[in-house]
PDB file of C-alpha atoms in Angstrom:
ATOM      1  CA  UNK R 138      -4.420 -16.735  -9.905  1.00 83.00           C
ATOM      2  CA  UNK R 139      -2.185 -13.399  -9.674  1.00 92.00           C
ATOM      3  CA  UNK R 140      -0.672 -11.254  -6.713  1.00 97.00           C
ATOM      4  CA  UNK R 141      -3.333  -8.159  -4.863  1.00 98.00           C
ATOM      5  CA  UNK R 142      -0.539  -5.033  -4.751  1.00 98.00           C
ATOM      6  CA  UNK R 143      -1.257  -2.655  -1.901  1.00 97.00           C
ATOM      7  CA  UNK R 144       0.525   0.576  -1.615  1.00 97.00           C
ATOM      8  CA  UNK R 145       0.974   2.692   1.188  1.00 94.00           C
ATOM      9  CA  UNK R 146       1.346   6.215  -0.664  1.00 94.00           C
ATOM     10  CA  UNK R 147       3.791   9.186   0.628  1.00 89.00           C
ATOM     11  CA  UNK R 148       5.490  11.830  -0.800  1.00 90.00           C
ATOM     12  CA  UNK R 149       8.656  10.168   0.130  1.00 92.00           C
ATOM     13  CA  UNK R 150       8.297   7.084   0.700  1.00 94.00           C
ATOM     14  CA  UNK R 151       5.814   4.241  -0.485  1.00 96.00           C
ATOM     15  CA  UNK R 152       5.001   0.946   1.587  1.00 95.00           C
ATOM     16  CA  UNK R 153       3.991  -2.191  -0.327  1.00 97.00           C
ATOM     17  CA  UNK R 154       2.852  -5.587   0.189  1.00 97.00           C
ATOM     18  CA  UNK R 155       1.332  -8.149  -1.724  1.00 98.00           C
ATOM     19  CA  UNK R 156      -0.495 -11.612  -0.891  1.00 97.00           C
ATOM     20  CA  UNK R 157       0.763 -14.676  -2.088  1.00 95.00           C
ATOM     21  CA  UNK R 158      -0.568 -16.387  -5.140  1.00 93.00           C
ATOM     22  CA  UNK R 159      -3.568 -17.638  -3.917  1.00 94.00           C
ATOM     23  CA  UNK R 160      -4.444 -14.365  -2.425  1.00 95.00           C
ATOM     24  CA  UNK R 161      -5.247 -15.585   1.638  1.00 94.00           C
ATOM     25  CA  UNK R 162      -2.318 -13.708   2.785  1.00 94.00           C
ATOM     26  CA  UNK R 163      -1.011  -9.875   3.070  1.00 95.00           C
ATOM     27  CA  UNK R 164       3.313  -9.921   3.374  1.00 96.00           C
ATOM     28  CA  UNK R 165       4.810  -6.909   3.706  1.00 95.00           C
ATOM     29  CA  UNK R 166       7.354  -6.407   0.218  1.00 96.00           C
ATOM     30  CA  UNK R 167       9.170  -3.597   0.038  1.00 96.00           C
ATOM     31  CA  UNK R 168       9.731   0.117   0.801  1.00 96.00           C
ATOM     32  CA  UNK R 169      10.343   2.642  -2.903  1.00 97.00           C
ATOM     33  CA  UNK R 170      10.758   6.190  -2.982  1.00 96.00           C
ATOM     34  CA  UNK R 171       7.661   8.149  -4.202  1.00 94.00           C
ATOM     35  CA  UNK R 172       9.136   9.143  -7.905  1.00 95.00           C
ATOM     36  CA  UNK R 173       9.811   4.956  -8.281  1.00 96.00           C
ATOM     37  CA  UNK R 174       7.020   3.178  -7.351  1.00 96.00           C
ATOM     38  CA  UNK R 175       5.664   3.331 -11.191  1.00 97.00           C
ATOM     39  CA  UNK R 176       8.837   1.436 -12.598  1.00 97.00           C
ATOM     40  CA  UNK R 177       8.583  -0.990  -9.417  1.00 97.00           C
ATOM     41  CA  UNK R 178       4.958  -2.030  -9.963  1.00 97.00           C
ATOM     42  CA  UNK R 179       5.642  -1.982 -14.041  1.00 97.00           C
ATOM     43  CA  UNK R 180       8.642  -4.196 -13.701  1.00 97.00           C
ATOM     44  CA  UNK R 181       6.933  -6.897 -10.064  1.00 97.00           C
ATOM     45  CA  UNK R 182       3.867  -7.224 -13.104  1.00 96.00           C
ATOM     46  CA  UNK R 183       6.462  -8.901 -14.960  1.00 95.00           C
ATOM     47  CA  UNK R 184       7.256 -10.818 -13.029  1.00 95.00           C
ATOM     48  CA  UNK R 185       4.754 -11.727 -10.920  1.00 94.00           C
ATOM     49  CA  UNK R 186       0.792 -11.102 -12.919  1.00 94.00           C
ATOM     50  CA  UNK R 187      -1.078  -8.951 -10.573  1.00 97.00           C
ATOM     51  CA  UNK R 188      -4.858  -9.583 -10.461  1.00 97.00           C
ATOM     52  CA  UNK R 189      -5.532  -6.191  -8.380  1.00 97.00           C
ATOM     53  CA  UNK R 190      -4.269  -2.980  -6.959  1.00 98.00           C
ATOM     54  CA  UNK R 191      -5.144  -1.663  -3.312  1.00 97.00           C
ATOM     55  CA  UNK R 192      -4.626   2.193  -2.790  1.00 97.00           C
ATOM     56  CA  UNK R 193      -5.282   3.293   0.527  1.00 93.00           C
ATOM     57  CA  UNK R 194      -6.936   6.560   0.171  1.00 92.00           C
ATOM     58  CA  UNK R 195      -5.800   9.332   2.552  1.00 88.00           C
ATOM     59  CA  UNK R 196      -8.922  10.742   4.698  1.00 84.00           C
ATOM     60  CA  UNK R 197      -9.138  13.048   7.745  1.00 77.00           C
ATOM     61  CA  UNK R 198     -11.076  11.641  10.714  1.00 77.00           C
ATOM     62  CA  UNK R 199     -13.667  14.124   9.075  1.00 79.00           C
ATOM     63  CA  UNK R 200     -13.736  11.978   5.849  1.00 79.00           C
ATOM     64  CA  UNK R 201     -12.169  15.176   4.423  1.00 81.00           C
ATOM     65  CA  UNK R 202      -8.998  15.562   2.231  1.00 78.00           C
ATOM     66  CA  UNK R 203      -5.956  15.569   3.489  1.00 78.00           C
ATOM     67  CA  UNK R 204      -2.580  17.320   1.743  1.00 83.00           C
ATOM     68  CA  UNK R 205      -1.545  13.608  -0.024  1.00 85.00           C
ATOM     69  CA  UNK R 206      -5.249  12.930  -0.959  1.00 89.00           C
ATOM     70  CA  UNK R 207      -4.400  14.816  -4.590  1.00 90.00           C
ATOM     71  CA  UNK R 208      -1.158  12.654  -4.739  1.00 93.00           C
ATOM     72  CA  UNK R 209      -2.623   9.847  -4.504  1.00 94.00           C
ATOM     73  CA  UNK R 210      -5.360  10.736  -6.591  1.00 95.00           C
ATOM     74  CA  UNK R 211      -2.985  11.371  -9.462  1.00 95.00           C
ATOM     75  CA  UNK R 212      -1.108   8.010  -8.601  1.00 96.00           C
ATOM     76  CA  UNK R 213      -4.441   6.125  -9.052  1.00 97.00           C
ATOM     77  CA  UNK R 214      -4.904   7.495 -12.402  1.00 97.00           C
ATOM     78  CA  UNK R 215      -1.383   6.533 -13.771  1.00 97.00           C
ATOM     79  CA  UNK R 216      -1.944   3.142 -12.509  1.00 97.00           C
ATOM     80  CA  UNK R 217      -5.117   2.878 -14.253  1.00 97.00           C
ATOM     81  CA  UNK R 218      -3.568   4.308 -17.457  1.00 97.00           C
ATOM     82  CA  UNK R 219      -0.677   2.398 -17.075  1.00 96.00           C
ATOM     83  CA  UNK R 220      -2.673  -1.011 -16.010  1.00 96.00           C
ATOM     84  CA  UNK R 221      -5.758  -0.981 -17.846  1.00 96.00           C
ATOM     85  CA  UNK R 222      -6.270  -4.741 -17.562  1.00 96.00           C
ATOM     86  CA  UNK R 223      -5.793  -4.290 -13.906  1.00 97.00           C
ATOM     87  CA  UNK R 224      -8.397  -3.059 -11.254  1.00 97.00           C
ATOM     88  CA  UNK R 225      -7.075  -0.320  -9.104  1.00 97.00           C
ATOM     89  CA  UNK R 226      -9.317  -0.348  -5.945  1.00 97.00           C
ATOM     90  CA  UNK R 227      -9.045   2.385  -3.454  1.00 94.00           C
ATOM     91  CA  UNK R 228      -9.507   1.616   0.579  1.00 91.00           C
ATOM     92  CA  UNK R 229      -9.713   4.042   3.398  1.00 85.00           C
ATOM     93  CA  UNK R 230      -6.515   4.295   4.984  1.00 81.00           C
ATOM     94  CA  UNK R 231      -7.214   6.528   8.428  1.00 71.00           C
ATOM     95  CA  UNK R 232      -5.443   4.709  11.036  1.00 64.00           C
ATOM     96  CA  UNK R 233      -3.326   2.410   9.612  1.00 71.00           C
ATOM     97  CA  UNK R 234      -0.114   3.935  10.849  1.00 64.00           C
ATOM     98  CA  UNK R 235      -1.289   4.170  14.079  1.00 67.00           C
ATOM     99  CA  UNK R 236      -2.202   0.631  13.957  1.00 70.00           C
ATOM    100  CA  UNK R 237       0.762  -0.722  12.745  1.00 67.00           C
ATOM    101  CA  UNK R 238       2.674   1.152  15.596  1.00 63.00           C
ATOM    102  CA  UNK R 239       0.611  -0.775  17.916  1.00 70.00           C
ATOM    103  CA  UNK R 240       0.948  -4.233  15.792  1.00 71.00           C
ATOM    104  CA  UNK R 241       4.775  -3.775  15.765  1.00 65.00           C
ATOM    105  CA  UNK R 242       4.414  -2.915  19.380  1.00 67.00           C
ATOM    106  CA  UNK R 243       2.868  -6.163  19.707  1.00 73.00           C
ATOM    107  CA  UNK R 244       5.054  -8.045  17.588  1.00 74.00           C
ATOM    108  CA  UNK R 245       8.229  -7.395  19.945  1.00 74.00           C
ATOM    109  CA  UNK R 246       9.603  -5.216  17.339  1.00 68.00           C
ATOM    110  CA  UNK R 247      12.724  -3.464  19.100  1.00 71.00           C
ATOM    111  CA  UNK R 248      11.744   1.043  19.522  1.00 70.00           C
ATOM    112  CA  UNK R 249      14.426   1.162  17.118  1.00 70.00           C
ATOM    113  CA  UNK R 250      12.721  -0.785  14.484  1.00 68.00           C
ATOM    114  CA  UNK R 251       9.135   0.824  15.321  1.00 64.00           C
ATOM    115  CA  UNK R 252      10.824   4.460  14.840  1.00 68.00           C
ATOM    116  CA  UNK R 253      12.048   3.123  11.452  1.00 70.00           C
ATOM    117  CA  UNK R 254       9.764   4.784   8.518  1.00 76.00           C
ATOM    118  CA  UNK R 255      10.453   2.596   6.019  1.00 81.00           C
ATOM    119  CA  UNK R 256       9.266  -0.868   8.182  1.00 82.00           C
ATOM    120  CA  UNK R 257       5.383   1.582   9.295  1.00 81.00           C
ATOM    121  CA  UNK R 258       5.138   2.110   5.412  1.00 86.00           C
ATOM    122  CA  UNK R 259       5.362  -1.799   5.198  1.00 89.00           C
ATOM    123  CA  UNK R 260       3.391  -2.889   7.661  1.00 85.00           C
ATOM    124  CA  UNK R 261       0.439   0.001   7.002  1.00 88.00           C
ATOM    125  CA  UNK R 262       0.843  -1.560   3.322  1.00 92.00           C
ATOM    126  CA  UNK R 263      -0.142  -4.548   4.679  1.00 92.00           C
ATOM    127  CA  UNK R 264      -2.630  -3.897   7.067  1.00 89.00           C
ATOM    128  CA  UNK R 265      -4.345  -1.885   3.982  1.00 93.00           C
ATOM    129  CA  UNK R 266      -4.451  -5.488   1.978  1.00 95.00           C
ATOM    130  CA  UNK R 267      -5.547  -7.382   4.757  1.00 92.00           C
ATOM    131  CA  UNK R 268      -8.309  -5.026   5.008  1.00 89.00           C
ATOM    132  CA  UNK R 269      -9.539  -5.244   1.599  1.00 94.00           C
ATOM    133  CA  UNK R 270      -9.167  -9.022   1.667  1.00 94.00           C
ATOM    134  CA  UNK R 271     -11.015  -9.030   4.634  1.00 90.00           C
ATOM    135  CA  UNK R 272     -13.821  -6.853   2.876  1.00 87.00           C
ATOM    136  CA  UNK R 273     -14.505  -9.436  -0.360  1.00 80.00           C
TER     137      UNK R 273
END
């Protein structure tokens, strides 16, 4: 059984985690600029065979649009040109930063830590896989 890949998509930065091989758990992986996260998920399917890949889709509290929604869009389609053997699955994303403030909050993370970009892209990465584990 392969890795699920979730990404967290921004126009700088990009959050992902992965479950482990038997695909019960969502760990949070790593943190890749925008313009890398191609190469990154090219060269982890090397290494590691992915079965799946989570997008979370940008929405408005409106269910609207919102200025990455076209980004990510575009992303999705390079992964499924790039991946064609691999489903690309896309999963609502509104609130995930907000709740991974409040699950670092929870996890004794130090304000330092919780202000840190980098460790919210993680984490929302990962609460977007647990979610879609959570929805099979």
């Amino acid at each position: 059984m392969g890795r699920v890949l979730a990404i967290d998509y921004g126009h700088k930065r990009v959050g992902l985690a992965v479950t482990d091989p038997l695909q019960l758990i969502a760990t949070p992986l790593d943190t890749v600029h925008s313009k890398d996260v191609l190469a990154f998920v090219k060269a982890y399917h090397q290494r590691e065979p992915l079965d799946a890949l989570v997008v979370g889709m940008p929405r408005t509290l409106l269910n609207e649009a919102t200025d990455s929604t076209s980004a990510v869009v575009g992303l999705i389609r390079s992964l499924r040109n790039q991946f064609p053997e691999v489903p690309v699955h896309e999963i609502d994303e509104r609130y995930t930063s907000r709740m991974a403030h409040a699950a670092m909050l929870a996890g004794g993370l130090s304000k330092k830590d919780r202000r840190d970009k980098a460790t919210v892209d993680r984490v929302s990465a990962t609460l977007i896989l647990q979610s879609f584990l959570e929805s099979r």
